[in-house]
Amino acid sequence: MEVRSTTLAYSGADKIVKQLKEISGRKILDIGTGGGGFIGFLKQALKSFDSFIGIDLNEEELKKAEKEYGTIAQFKKMNAEKLDFPDKTFDIVSIASSLHHLERPEKVLKEMFRVVKTHGYLIIQEMYSDLTQTEAQLATLQVHHFEAKIDTLLGEYHRETYTKEEIKGIVSILNAEELEIFDSTRYPKCLFCEDKDLCDNPMYETLIKSEIKYLRSSMEKISDYPEYEHLEKEAKKLEQDIRKNGITDASILFILAKKS
Ligand SMILES: C[S@@+](CC[C@H](N)C(=O)[O-])C[C@H]1O[C@@H](n2cnc3c(N)ncnc32)[C@H](O)[C@@H]1O
């Protein structure tokens, strides 16, 4: 199986940004916005925009988003399964890194499709898992799957990363006029990042340290749970793998669907 380069210049991320630079956003809704990171990316990548709304169920994340992006976006607590907006309200409706956090992704996609205007766009960005990825990418997937176990213990819905075919299957319910699917080994947001050249190296120490810090802070959340001891062994093994093989983003699908 062919393993693709994770160097930003050869990742395919530039094709995504080139396409977004052709799109004037006007009114944009970001679903599962978390800390608002995807709004920060769209603000830089789109040709233009008028306003953003970000929705999420997690109030703490929404507070962070408000602090970081409050000048360009409004944030609301809302369930993506039942969007409190009339039909055809937005020019773009996006969802990033969240499909695998949704109990009923098809229901959310239908809602997204309902509130986007005719000829407007849905944007779906989602990491996928398969065996065509480098050891350093597989480390990211393993960390994510470990996080999914911890969140599940904490009572939050978080499943393992979907495969490409599963993501395409979920998106196939959309009755889109045009559907473009980009496959990139890096996130397009990396093109706007100061560290973009440093992150080409999976052994970049800052990335390794931050991933290990993230793993340890997740373990703290379950320090009182009987599963702690068993999961700590797994976390230690993951740390060893990261130190040995490095870490870099897993590949993503970036889907641009135009509503007919
Ligand atoms: C990984 S985070 C998203 C990160 C963000 N989109 C980004 O790219 O930085 C997934 C988010 O989905 C949210 N979420 C899960 N189910 C949801 C639902 N039914 N409605 C709204 N948000 C939901 C979670 O609260 C969480 O903040």
mmCIF file of C-alpha atoms and ligand atoms in Angstrom:
data_model
loop_
_atom_site.group_PDB
_atom_site.id
_atom_site.type_symbol
_atom_site.label_atom_id
_atom_site.label_comp_id
_atom_site.label_asym_id
_atom_site.label_seq_id
_atom_site.Cartn_x
_atom_site.Cartn_y
_atom_site.Cartn_z
ATOM 1 C CA MET A 1 0.000 0.000 0.000
ATOM 2 C CA GLU A 2 1.358 3.427 -0.958
ATOM 3 C CA VAL A 3 2.315 5.669 1.982
ATOM 4 C CA ARG A 4 2.013 9.354 1.053
ATOM 5 C CA SER A 5 4.281 12.220 2.047
ATOM 6 C CA THR A 6 3.224 14.219 5.117
ATOM 7 C CA THR A 7 5.362 17.184 4.106
ATOM 8 C CA LEU A 8 2.984 20.144 3.843
ATOM 9 C CA ALA A 9 4.101 21.003 0.301
ATOM 10 C CA TYR A 10 3.120 17.510 -0.934
ATOM 11 C CA SER A 11 0.137 16.921 1.388
ATOM 12 C CA GLY A 12 -2.654 18.159 -0.900
ATOM 13 C CA ALA A 13 -3.657 20.877 1.613
ATOM 14 C CA ASP A 14 -2.861 23.659 -0.890
ATOM 15 C CA LYS A 15 -5.590 22.390 -3.282
ATOM 16 C CA ILE A 16 -8.196 22.819 -0.526
ATOM 17 C CA VAL A 17 -7.187 26.410 0.238
ATOM 18 C CA LYS A 18 -7.013 27.240 -3.479
ATOM 19 C CA GLN A 19 -10.643 26.130 -3.808
ATOM 20 C CA LEU A 20 -11.795 28.018 -0.691
ATOM 21 C CA LYS A 21 -10.134 31.196 -1.971
ATOM 22 C CA GLU A 22 -12.740 31.137 -4.790
ATOM 23 C CA ILE A 23 -15.674 31.176 -2.347
ATOM 24 C CA SER A 24 -17.314 34.257 -0.816
ATOM 25 C CA GLY A 25 -18.788 33.054 2.462
ATOM 26 C CA ARG A 26 -21.149 35.829 3.626
ATOM 27 C CA LYS A 27 -23.203 34.121 6.405
ATOM 28 C CA ILE A 28 -21.444 31.069 7.869
ATOM 29 C CA LEU A 29 -22.490 28.521 10.502
ATOM 30 C CA ASP A 30 -19.889 26.249 12.136
ATOM 31 C CA ILE A 31 -21.270 23.122 13.820
ATOM 32 C CA GLY A 32 -19.471 21.478 16.787
ATOM 33 C CA THR A 33 -17.318 24.582 16.834
ATOM 34 C CA GLY A 34 -15.541 23.705 20.110
ATOM 35 C CA GLY A 35 -12.989 26.453 20.736
ATOM 36 C CA GLY A 36 -13.798 28.001 17.341
ATOM 37 C CA GLY A 37 -10.589 26.841 15.627
ATOM 38 C CA PHE A 38 -12.288 26.079 12.304
ATOM 39 C CA ILE A 39 -13.793 29.579 12.201
ATOM 40 C CA GLY A 40 -10.233 30.899 12.607
ATOM 41 C CA PHE A 41 -9.189 28.813 9.613
ATOM 42 C CA LEU A 42 -12.161 29.768 7.378
ATOM 43 C CA LYS A 43 -11.604 33.448 8.158
ATOM 44 C CA GLN A 44 -8.158 33.160 6.573
ATOM 45 C CA ALA A 45 -8.961 30.717 3.797
ATOM 46 C CA LEU A 46 -12.193 32.058 2.259
ATOM 47 C CA LYS A 47 -12.230 34.804 -0.346
ATOM 48 C CA SER A 48 -14.529 36.841 1.939
ATOM 49 C CA PHE A 49 -17.125 36.541 4.706
ATOM 50 C CA ASP A 50 -19.703 38.743 6.514
ATOM 51 C CA SER A 51 -20.451 36.883 9.752
ATOM 52 C CA PHE A 52 -19.917 33.616 11.602
ATOM 53 C CA ILE A 53 -22.048 31.731 14.107
ATOM 54 C CA GLY A 54 -20.516 28.796 15.988
ATOM 55 C CA ILE A 55 -22.676 26.281 17.854
ATOM 56 C CA ASP A 56 -21.755 23.551 20.320
ATOM 57 C CA LEU A 57 -23.149 21.750 23.377
ATOM 58 C CA ASN A 58 -20.050 22.327 25.502
ATOM 59 C CA GLU A 59 -20.301 25.614 27.383
ATOM 60 C CA GLU A 60 -16.653 25.665 28.481
ATOM 61 C CA GLU A 61 -15.469 25.336 24.887
ATOM 62 C CA LEU A 62 -17.916 28.043 23.810
ATOM 63 C CA LYS A 63 -16.426 30.419 26.404
ATOM 64 C CA LYS A 64 -12.933 29.788 24.963
ATOM 65 C CA ALA A 65 -14.284 30.382 21.449
ATOM 66 C CA GLU A 66 -15.917 33.636 22.535
ATOM 67 C CA LYS A 67 -12.627 34.844 24.026
ATOM 68 C CA GLU A 68 -10.599 34.003 20.911
ATOM 69 C CA TYR A 69 -13.046 34.804 18.092
ATOM 70 C CA GLY A 70 -15.759 36.926 19.769
ATOM 71 C CA THR A 71 -14.967 39.905 17.547
ATOM 72 C CA ILE A 72 -15.831 38.059 14.321
ATOM 73 C CA ALA A 73 -18.304 35.407 15.500
ATOM 74 C CA GLN A 74 -21.324 34.806 17.726
ATOM 75 C CA PHE A 75 -21.398 31.591 19.738
ATOM 76 C CA LYS A 76 -24.514 29.737 20.905
ATOM 77 C CA LYS A 77 -25.200 26.599 22.897
ATOM 78 C CA MET A 78 -27.275 24.414 20.580
ATOM 79 C CA ASN A 79 -27.762 20.770 19.645
ATOM 80 C CA ALA A 80 -26.692 20.141 16.046
ATOM 81 C CA GLU A 81 -29.461 17.550 15.721
ATOM 82 C CA LYS A 82 -32.076 20.304 16.035
ATOM 83 C CA LEU A 83 -30.758 23.589 14.687
ATOM 84 C CA ASP A 84 -32.715 26.617 15.820
ATOM 85 C CA PHE A 85 -32.534 28.391 12.419
ATOM 86 C CA PRO A 86 -35.038 28.664 9.559
ATOM 87 C CA ASP A 87 -34.466 26.733 6.312
ATOM 88 C CA LYS A 88 -31.910 28.227 3.884
ATOM 89 C CA THR A 89 -30.341 30.721 6.323
ATOM 90 C CA PHE A 90 -26.606 30.300 5.623
ATOM 91 C CA ASP A 91 -24.260 30.510 2.637
ATOM 92 C CA ILE A 92 -21.877 27.997 4.207
ATOM 93 C CA VAL A 93 -22.419 25.417 6.946
ATOM 94 C CA SER A 94 -19.268 23.671 8.174
ATOM 95 C CA ILE A 95 -18.336 20.849 10.515
ATOM 96 C CA ALA A 96 -14.732 19.979 11.378
ATOM 97 C CA SER A 97 -13.278 17.073 13.347
ATOM 98 C CA SER A 98 -16.689 16.381 14.874
ATOM 99 C CA LEU A 99 -18.459 13.631 12.889
ATOM 100 C CA HIS A 100 -16.982 10.971 15.180
ATOM 101 C CA HIS A 101 -18.302 12.916 18.210
ATOM 102 C CA LEU A 102 -21.895 12.697 16.960
ATOM 103 C CA GLU A 103 -24.252 9.910 17.991
ATOM 104 C CA ARG A 104 -26.370 10.401 14.858
ATOM 105 C CA PRO A 105 -24.175 12.063 12.187
ATOM 106 C CA GLU A 106 -26.779 11.556 9.427
ATOM 107 C CA LYS A 107 -29.359 13.505 11.437
ATOM 108 C CA VAL A 108 -26.882 16.397 11.855
ATOM 109 C CA LEU A 109 -25.977 16.411 8.146
ATOM 110 C CA LYS A 110 -29.686 16.607 7.244
ATOM 111 C CA GLU A 111 -30.064 19.618 9.549
ATOM 112 C CA MET A 112 -26.963 21.246 8.021
ATOM 113 C CA PHE A 113 -28.420 20.692 4.560
ATOM 114 C CA ARG A 114 -31.761 22.179 5.637
ATOM 115 C CA VAL A 115 -30.269 25.467 6.901
ATOM 116 C CA VAL A 116 -27.879 26.043 3.970
ATOM 117 C CA LYS A 117 -29.165 28.182 1.087
ATOM 118 C CA THR A 118 -29.701 26.778 -2.420
ATOM 119 C CA HIS A 119 -26.287 26.895 -4.195
ATOM 120 C CA GLY A 120 -24.639 27.323 -0.774
ATOM 121 C CA TYR A 121 -21.900 25.005 0.496
ATOM 122 C CA LEU A 122 -21.532 22.363 3.150
ATOM 123 C CA ILE A 123 -17.948 21.840 4.319
ATOM 124 C CA ILE A 124 -17.007 18.644 6.133
ATOM 125 C CA GLN A 125 -13.483 18.064 7.409
ATOM 126 C CA GLU A 126 -12.781 14.762 9.139
ATOM 127 C CA MET A 127 -9.692 12.744 9.986
ATOM 128 C CA TYR A 128 -9.768 9.154 8.758
ATOM 129 C CA SER A 129 -8.014 5.940 9.687
ATOM 130 C CA ASP A 130 -6.432 3.420 7.345
ATOM 131 C CA LEU A 131 -3.133 1.637 6.904
ATOM 132 C CA THR A 132 -1.734 3.906 4.161
ATOM 133 C CA GLN A 133 -0.422 6.299 6.809
ATOM 134 C CA THR A 134 3.083 6.743 8.242
ATOM 135 C CA GLU A 135 4.026 5.463 11.723
ATOM 136 C CA ALA A 136 3.890 9.086 12.950
ATOM 137 C CA GLN A 137 0.347 9.481 11.565
ATOM 138 C CA LEU A 138 -0.706 6.154 13.086
ATOM 139 C CA ALA A 139 0.483 7.541 16.455
ATOM 140 C CA THR A 140 -2.043 10.388 16.099
ATOM 141 C CA LEU A 141 -4.810 7.895 15.318
ATOM 142 C CA GLN A 142 -3.833 5.761 18.326
ATOM 143 C CA VAL A 143 -3.890 8.824 20.603
ATOM 144 C CA HIS A 144 -7.354 9.674 19.253
ATOM 145 C CA HIS A 145 -8.641 6.173 19.848
ATOM 146 C CA PHE A 146 -7.241 6.317 23.365
ATOM 147 C CA GLU A 147 -9.033 9.652 23.927
ATOM 148 C CA ALA A 148 -12.237 8.054 22.649
ATOM 149 C CA LYS A 149 -11.917 5.380 25.376
ATOM 150 C CA ILE A 150 -11.430 8.026 28.062
ATOM 151 C CA ASP A 151 -14.353 10.178 26.878
ATOM 152 C CA THR A 152 -16.557 7.078 26.714
ATOM 153 C CA LEU A 153 -15.635 6.282 30.335
ATOM 154 C CA LEU A 154 -16.577 9.866 31.217
ATOM 155 C CA GLY A 155 -19.973 9.360 29.567
ATOM 156 C CA GLU A 156 -19.366 11.424 26.403
ATOM 157 C CA TYR A 157 -20.083 10.025 22.948
ATOM 158 C CA HIS A 158 -16.738 9.658 21.117
ATOM 159 C CA ARG A 159 -16.143 6.787 18.704
ATOM 160 C CA GLU A 160 -12.945 5.751 16.950
ATOM 161 C CA THR A 161 -11.998 7.565 13.762
ATOM 162 C CA TYR A 162 -14.022 6.586 10.671
ATOM 163 C CA THR A 163 -12.452 5.080 7.559
ATOM 164 C CA LYS A 164 -12.597 7.048 4.286
ATOM 165 C CA GLU A 165 -15.351 4.793 2.963
ATOM 166 C CA GLU A 166 -17.425 5.262 6.118
ATOM 167 C CA ILE A 167 -17.158 9.065 5.844
ATOM 168 C CA LYS A 168 -18.123 8.941 2.165
ATOM 169 C CA GLY A 169 -21.066 6.690 3.111
ATOM 170 C CA ILE A 170 -22.338 9.188 5.716
ATOM 171 C CA VAL A 171 -21.996 12.107 3.303
ATOM 172 C CA SER A 172 -23.730 10.204 0.491
ATOM 173 C CA ILE A 173 -27.127 11.010 2.064
ATOM 174 C CA LEU A 174 -26.681 14.604 0.853
ATOM 175 C CA ASN A 175 -28.471 15.410 -2.347
ATOM 176 C CA ALA A 176 -25.664 17.731 -3.467
ATOM 177 C CA GLU A 177 -25.425 19.434 -6.854
ATOM 178 C CA GLU A 178 -21.619 19.097 -6.805
ATOM 179 C CA LEU A 179 -19.495 17.103 -4.395
ATOM 180 C CA GLU A 180 -15.728 17.559 -4.301
ATOM 181 C CA ILE A 181 -13.650 15.335 -2.054
ATOM 182 C CA PHE A 182 -10.079 16.345 -1.202
ATOM 183 C CA ASP A 183 -7.730 13.892 0.499
ATOM 184 C CA SER A 184 -4.847 15.530 2.363
ATOM 185 C CA THR A 185 -2.149 14.187 4.650
ATOM 186 C CA ARG A 186 -2.155 17.508 6.555
ATOM 187 C CA TYR A 187 -4.764 20.007 7.736
ATOM 188 C CA PRO A 188 -5.202 23.012 5.431
ATOM 189 C CA LYS A 189 -4.954 25.285 8.505
ATOM 190 C CA CYS A 190 -1.245 24.333 8.657
ATOM 191 C CA LEU A 191 -0.664 26.543 5.602
ATOM 192 C CA PHE A 192 -1.391 29.577 7.806
ATOM 193 C CA CYS A 193 0.715 28.445 10.770
ATOM 194 C CA GLU A 194 4.065 29.929 11.811
ATOM 195 C CA ASP A 195 5.395 26.450 12.663
ATOM 196 C CA LYS A 196 4.460 24.943 9.283
ATOM 197 C CA ASP A 197 8.041 24.107 8.246
ATOM 198 C CA LEU A 198 8.965 22.770 11.685
ATOM 199 C CA CYS A 199 5.923 20.450 11.699
ATOM 200 C CA ASP A 200 7.144 18.788 8.488
ATOM 201 C CA ASN A 201 9.461 16.923 10.860
ATOM 202 C CA PRO A 202 7.480 14.300 12.846
ATOM 203 C CA MET A 203 10.260 14.372 15.469
ATOM 204 C CA TYR A 204 9.642 18.094 16.145
ATOM 205 C CA GLU A 205 10.101 18.243 19.927
ATOM 206 C CA THR A 206 7.382 20.857 20.606
ATOM 207 C CA LEU A 207 4.735 18.647 18.963
ATOM 208 C CA ILE A 208 5.921 15.526 20.757
ATOM 209 C CA LYS A 209 5.872 17.301 24.127
ATOM 210 C CA SER A 210 2.423 18.802 23.582
ATOM 211 C CA GLU A 211 0.946 15.427 22.566
ATOM 212 C CA ILE A 212 2.405 13.747 25.641
ATOM 213 C CA LYS A 213 1.116 16.588 27.855
ATOM 214 C CA TYR A 214 -2.337 16.092 26.288
ATOM 215 C CA LEU A 215 -2.242 12.344 27.008
ATOM 216 C CA ARG A 216 -1.268 12.963 30.633
ATOM 217 C CA SER A 217 -3.975 15.587 31.166
ATOM 218 C CA SER A 218 -6.553 13.124 29.794
ATOM 219 C CA MET A 219 -5.337 10.495 32.264
ATOM 220 C CA GLU A 220 -5.861 12.970 35.131
ATOM 221 C CA LYS A 221 -9.564 13.140 34.250
ATOM 222 C CA ILE A 222 -9.964 9.444 35.141
ATOM 223 C CA SER A 223 -7.602 9.263 38.124
ATOM 224 C CA ASP A 224 -10.451 7.981 40.368
ATOM 225 C CA TYR A 225 -11.678 5.328 37.952
ATOM 226 C CA PRO A 226 -10.920 1.603 38.423
ATOM 227 C CA GLU A 227 -9.773 1.500 34.764
ATOM 228 C CA TYR A 228 -6.959 3.988 35.507
ATOM 229 C CA GLU A 229 -4.190 1.444 36.118
ATOM 230 C CA HIS A 230 -4.891 -0.521 32.953
ATOM 231 C CA LEU A 231 -5.171 2.638 30.800
ATOM 232 C CA GLU A 232 -2.014 4.110 32.310
ATOM 233 C CA LYS A 233 -0.048 1.175 30.866
ATOM 234 C CA GLU A 234 -1.595 1.914 27.475
ATOM 235 C CA ALA A 235 -0.729 5.628 27.797
ATOM 236 C CA LYS A 236 2.904 4.794 28.646
ATOM 237 C CA LYS A 237 3.163 2.534 25.571
ATOM 238 C CA LEU A 238 1.730 5.343 23.420
ATOM 239 C CA GLU A 239 4.286 7.779 24.845
ATOM 240 C CA GLN A 240 7.095 5.352 23.947
ATOM 241 C CA ASP A 241 5.769 4.984 20.388
ATOM 242 C CA ILE A 242 5.519 8.761 19.990
ATOM 243 C CA ARG A 243 9.079 9.267 21.215
ATOM 244 C CA LYS A 244 10.318 6.538 18.860
ATOM 245 C CA ASN A 245 8.394 7.332 15.643
ATOM 246 C CA GLY A 246 7.388 10.965 16.195
ATOM 247 C CA ILE A 247 3.890 12.299 15.569
ATOM 248 C CA THR A 248 2.127 14.143 12.785
ATOM 249 C CA ASP A 249 -1.503 14.802 11.757
ATOM 250 C CA ALA A 250 -3.427 11.826 10.432
ATOM 251 C CA SER A 251 -4.838 12.225 6.903
ATOM 252 C CA ILE A 252 -8.162 13.997 6.401
ATOM 253 C CA LEU A 253 -11.012 14.104 3.938
ATOM 254 C CA PHE A 254 -12.191 17.631 3.149
ATOM 255 C CA ILE A 255 -15.584 17.592 1.477
ATOM 256 C CA LEU A 256 -17.174 20.521 -0.317
ATOM 257 C CA ALA A 257 -20.811 19.897 -1.224
ATOM 258 C CA LYS A 258 -22.908 22.428 -3.143
ATOM 259 C CA LYS A 259 -26.672 22.357 -2.530
ATOM 260 C CA SER A 260 -28.839 22.110 -5.617
HETATM 261 C C1 LIG B 1 -13.316 17.719 18.402
HETATM 262 S S1 LIG B 1 -14.462 18.917 18.863
HETATM 263 C C2 LIG B 1 -14.560 20.030 17.509
HETATM 264 C C3 LIG B 1 -13.444 20.937 17.258
HETATM 265 C C4 LIG B 1 -13.648 22.105 16.338
HETATM 266 N N1 LIG B 1 -14.649 21.908 15.315
HETATM 267 C C5 LIG B 1 -12.311 22.409 15.676
HETATM 268 O O1 LIG B 1 -12.145 22.087 14.490
HETATM 269 O O2 LIG B 1 -11.432 22.943 16.359
HETATM 270 C C6 LIG B 1 -16.044 18.137 18.689
HETATM 271 C C7 LIG B 1 -17.167 19.007 19.225
HETATM 272 O O3 LIG B 1 -18.449 18.487 18.847
HETATM 273 C C8 LIG B 1 -19.355 18.893 19.867
HETATM 274 N N2 LIG B 1 -20.622 18.141 19.761
HETATM 275 C C9 LIG B 1 -20.822 16.823 19.912
HETATM 276 N N3 LIG B 1 -22.120 16.528 19.722
HETATM 277 C C10 LIG B 1 -22.769 17.690 19.436
HETATM 278 C C11 LIG B 1 -24.115 18.029 19.140
HETATM 279 N N4 LIG B 1 -25.090 17.096 19.078
HETATM 280 N N5 LIG B 1 -24.394 19.322 18.909
HETATM 281 C C12 LIG B 1 -23.450 20.279 18.939
HETATM 282 N N6 LIG B 1 -22.151 20.011 19.215
HETATM 283 C C13 LIG B 1 -21.812 18.731 19.465
HETATM 284 C C14 LIG B 1 -18.572 18.626 21.145
HETATM 285 O O4 LIG B 1 -19.103 19.310 22.254
HETATM 286 C C15 LIG B 1 -17.160 19.105 20.753
HETATM 287 O O5 LIG B 1 -16.895 20.420 21.145
#
